[in-house]
């Protein structure tokens, strides 16, 4: 079956079964920044933005997202021009194994798009669907604050 | 601190060298490799804790369209192995066939299928018919050595490759009994003797990336494994043995790894995946589901510790007797070495003339133990630090002062170092650096210790504050080896190849910084590649807190050789003596001027006396200098619900010179939060048949951002003379603190002593009722 998906601003026609999981389709189409961690909506390694809001792509059927705006980590910065949130994650030391990082960065983007100057509580709430075993979250929260500051300066 | 010159790259804040690929989602983890025609593998697992396979019928599964192979114990070489990814010969028993006609825990491997899709593979599993003869299981380690207990390992092939005491007929898979001094004299010289039992619970590492391996045959018919592993060289050796093929036929590639914490120090998915590739000739991918990671990978060994200590009124310890019963689970991976480390990672920390460590590791039909960050230090840190708190209160001394009085100092040794090593005797060592006194001072001062201690307040929510002190090691002395190679390019950049296995720890960055410091270049000028058994030199891998210390030492030695070669080329160019030439800011500078490293590189490759500037170096140590840490936890207890919440947690860590301070802090914080959630919420729930009931993120109890308390991290610089640029390790030590520090804080708040984590609301509430 052919399904039209709007991924990172571009229309793409993909071949997919109606019961297929969005995460599997995205990864097959080369958007490998979305990761598999549990398949049950707990870890957020598979986070993408759907119409600007973070969702667990491991829980969504492709059919449901047809025609809606999907944003993956690949839409943010590129290797030679990082997005300010990506810069902030590196500068704050918020990246260790990196498996959770695309998900965290996307959740951060959704948060800052809505609340450019979030409080610590708001940050913790917004990132609560993303699991990280490596960092203890401390530097991730620093990174979000740093990204907010960078954004304000621009 | 001595010998702390102004570093240019080391100890400076730099971005991690692999960072860009990680934040853009471009870095390739195992699952990101697409290989044409790759089959998907699934494992059939045992529903019983202990059973013999009477018959197994795979005809229907094999006949299913899309199925390419179904393997049972009849189809794989009958070679006994250990899956412990340790040095050779392994100190773990050979007690495992990659598939066997006996199963030893719920979740053990029975058969494996490769099919064109995951769905077909899953369907095929349902078509395999197995008849089991159920055997009596052992579900409590206290029962394992009782006369008449079922024998979990009755296979005649069982053996232990090193001369240590084990006996599978008694379910004994590890033993240590070491006495220093005279226990009787020690205890009779005490003013008070304390004796209690402490027990830590099961835990899983819960690395974000599940275990996964991809295998395929290359055009030369060699077996290539891309695998999420901490130990690529051990994978190569053990897979060769398990499948009865030569080491030279195997290549193991470590791509980007999504965390390990010890769970990937074992050979979990590799042999079955490789067996399927050999059977089909096709590429195969075997990824565990999250449930399988919980039920069938590795865990922290649960341990029952009986600790008896004699103390004098002035705080002098007269005797410590530690008796340990460790539950190894169904296979003995790391059982013995975690057991001996249970003693060796805490007993040397406190001065005491009479010490006994008496310990057993036993098989059970529960989940399999393995390496887990802390590696025994977590188990004994719990017992020792709680007993210190109990003793300090009894003799009326502030526990912080007791710690300061008793802890080992720079220039001192401990007889325990020589008595207790990695499953066997250890090696004598004198402490070359110790910042623990300062660590204790910092956490006391920053937390307001003196003011807050013994001040719980009244009302429903009580406050408490508790302390713990810790040590670990840096590499396994006289066993671990690390090596690396460096070559120079014509633009003055360098390729550094190492077996050191960056699993997210930042070790690639550490290697680059150390080499850059020696070569007088920027960290960016050193391009690090780790690790591939065909290309990179040997390294035991990412475990035992060895990478910064030992692999870093190899990087330093190797870079020094390169520096020597650069100086001699530069000497010719500058027409002066090589000895006076220094490398700085990308130049080789002598008395008469300087040349750039690009000029040196270009000359050596293209212009004159052409040769490749290159070197190899290995590092090996007879020392394992401990990092030290002091912890203070401030908590609140709701006395109506029993709920404990950490308010603020202070840590101060002496890791020598922090090669990359930001990454070092990250290691502290990650280990710490893992320790806190282990203390308060992470746990396994079994049913009465040995089946794990909560194999999921949601019900197991890991922490998310909403659970995060305030964390205050301090690094205390010292200079470790045996380490590269003064460095020691940092990765493990801080996971060991929360179990005791939080228990001690609970006592401070509400006067109940919890010696058996996790400190869940139910457990605390019950203890409060009993008060
Ligand atoms: S993989 Fe989607 S939430 Fe874990
Ligand atoms: S950096 Fe490893 S899970 Fe977050």
mmCIF file of N, CA, C and O and ligand atoms in Angstrom, chain A residues 23 35-47 55-59 99 129 131, chain B residues 208 290 697, ligand 1:
data_model
loop_
_atom_site.group_PDB
_atom_site.id
_atom_site.type_symbol
_atom_site.label_atom_id
_atom_site.label_comp_id
_atom_site.label_asym_id
_atom_site.label_seq_id
_atom_site.Cartn_x
_atom_site.Cartn_y
_atom_site.Cartn_z
ATOM 1 N N UNK A 23 7.706 4.001 13.575
ATOM 2 C CA UNK A 23 9.151 3.891 13.813
ATOM 3 C C UNK A 23 9.810 2.978 12.774
ATOM 4 O O UNK A 23 10.852 3.320 12.206
ATOM 5 N N UNK A 35 15.243 5.844 17.403
ATOM 6 C CA UNK A 35 15.807 4.563 17.852
ATOM 7 C C UNK A 35 14.756 3.684 18.500
ATOM 8 O O UNK A 35 13.783 4.180 19.058
ATOM 9 N N UNK A 36 15.018 2.384 18.486
ATOM 10 C CA UNK A 36 14.170 1.445 19.206
ATOM 11 C C UNK A 36 14.766 1.195 20.594
ATOM 12 O O UNK A 36 15.919 0.802 20.717
ATOM 13 N N UNK A 37 13.942 1.432 21.624
ATOM 14 C CA UNK A 37 14.442 1.129 22.969
ATOM 15 C C UNK A 37 13.558 0.143 23.704
ATOM 16 O O UNK A 37 14.025 -0.630 24.523
ATOM 17 N N UNK A 38 12.256 0.188 23.429
ATOM 18 C CA UNK A 38 11.355 -0.710 24.151
ATOM 19 C C UNK A 38 10.149 -1.139 23.330
ATOM 20 O O UNK A 38 9.619 -2.211 23.528
ATOM 21 N N UNK A 39 9.707 -0.279 22.420
ATOM 22 C CA UNK A 39 8.539 -0.625 21.615
ATOM 23 C C UNK A 39 7.225 -0.486 22.352
ATOM 24 O O UNK A 39 6.183 -0.849 21.812
ATOM 25 N N UNK A 40 7.253 0.055 23.555
ATOM 26 C CA UNK A 40 6.022 0.132 24.341
ATOM 27 C C UNK A 40 5.706 1.523 24.866
ATOM 28 O O UNK A 40 4.914 1.670 25.797
ATOM 29 N N UNK A 41 6.365 2.537 24.332
ATOM 30 C CA UNK A 41 6.012 3.878 24.777
ATOM 31 C C UNK A 41 6.620 4.302 26.098
ATOM 32 O O UNK A 41 6.185 5.278 26.701
ATOM 33 N N UNK A 42 7.651 3.590 26.571
ATOM 34 C CA UNK A 42 8.229 3.954 27.865
ATOM 35 C C UNK A 42 9.486 4.809 27.755
ATOM 36 O O UNK A 42 9.729 5.654 28.601
ATOM 37 N N UNK A 43 10.321 4.572 26.760
ATOM 38 C CA UNK A 43 11.676 5.130 26.819
ATOM 39 C C UNK A 43 11.883 6.386 25.988
ATOM 40 O O UNK A 43 12.816 7.146 26.221
ATOM 41 N N UNK A 44 11.060 6.626 24.987
ATOM 42 C CA UNK A 44 11.198 7.847 24.192
ATOM 43 C C UNK A 44 12.387 7.874 23.249
ATOM 44 O O UNK A 44 12.668 8.908 22.642
ATOM 45 N N UNK A 45 13.108 6.757 23.108
ATOM 46 C CA UNK A 45 14.225 6.736 22.156
ATOM 47 C C UNK A 45 13.717 6.927 20.728
ATOM 48 O O UNK A 45 14.450 7.356 19.843
ATOM 49 N N UNK A 46 12.449 6.630 20.515
ATOM 50 C CA UNK A 46 11.831 6.686 19.188
ATOM 51 C C UNK A 46 11.109 8.005 18.939
ATOM 52 O O UNK A 46 10.363 8.120 17.970
ATOM 53 N N UNK A 47 11.325 8.989 19.820
ATOM 54 C CA UNK A 47 10.579 10.250 19.721
ATOM 55 C C UNK A 47 10.738 10.941 18.372
ATOM 56 O O UNK A 47 11.853 11.085 17.861
ATOM 57 N N UNK A 55 6.027 12.662 20.101
ATOM 58 C CA UNK A 55 5.248 11.419 20.220
ATOM 59 C C UNK A 55 6.207 10.228 20.152
ATOM 60 O O UNK A 55 7.322 10.347 19.637
ATOM 61 N N UNK A 56 5.757 9.100 20.669
ATOM 62 C CA UNK A 56 6.536 7.867 20.569
ATOM 63 C C UNK A 56 6.181 7.188 19.250
ATOM 64 O O UNK A 56 5.088 6.636 19.117
ATOM 65 N N UNK A 57 7.112 7.207 18.320
ATOM 66 C CA UNK A 57 6.777 6.654 17.000
ATOM 67 C C UNK A 57 6.630 5.138 17.045
ATOM 68 O O UNK A 57 6.114 4.548 16.112
ATOM 69 N N UNK A 58 7.030 4.494 18.137
ATOM 70 C CA UNK A 58 6.869 3.045 18.237
ATOM 71 C C UNK A 58 5.428 2.663 18.542
ATOM 72 O O UNK A 58 5.077 1.496 18.478
ATOM 73 N N UNK A 59 4.615 3.649 18.896
ATOM 74 C CA UNK A 59 3.225 3.336 19.244
ATOM 75 C C UNK A 59 2.249 3.749 18.150
ATOM 76 O O UNK A 59 1.065 3.479 18.244
ATOM 77 N N UNK A 99 22.302 7.416 22.543
ATOM 78 C CA UNK A 99 21.145 6.664 22.042
ATOM 79 C C UNK A 99 19.834 7.410 22.328
ATOM 80 O O UNK A 99 18.905 7.361 21.542
ATOM 81 N N UNK A 129 9.110 11.979 29.283
ATOM 82 C CA UNK A 129 8.881 10.777 28.480
ATOM 83 C C UNK A 129 10.149 10.220 27.858
ATOM 84 O O UNK A 129 10.102 9.234 27.124
ATOM 85 N N UNK A 131 13.904 8.586 28.356
ATOM 86 C CA UNK A 131 14.732 7.875 29.339
ATOM 87 C C UNK A 131 16.206 8.022 28.987
ATOM 88 O O UNK A 131 16.587 7.922 27.826
ATOM 89 N N UNK B 208 19.983 1.853 27.304
ATOM 90 C CA UNK B 208 18.903 2.277 26.408
ATOM 91 C C UNK B 208 18.842 1.408 25.144
ATOM 92 O O UNK B 208 17.766 1.101 24.639
ATOM 93 N N UNK B 290 12.927 -5.621 24.704
ATOM 94 C CA UNK B 290 13.189 -5.070 26.033
ATOM 95 C C UNK B 290 12.872 -6.113 27.115
ATOM 96 O O UNK B 290 13.590 -6.227 28.099
ATOM 97 N N UNK B 697 10.249 -1.280 31.497
ATOM 98 C CA UNK B 697 10.631 0.018 32.037
ATOM 99 C C UNK B 697 9.635 0.502 33.079
ATOM 100 O O UNK B 697 9.979 0.973 34.134
HETATM 101 S S1 LIG C 1 10.920 2.643 21.619
HETATM 102 FE FE1 LIG C 1 9.252 3.952 21.613
HETATM 103 S S2 LIG C 1 9.055 4.536 23.634
HETATM 104 FE FE2 LIG C 1 10.632 3.060 23.708
#
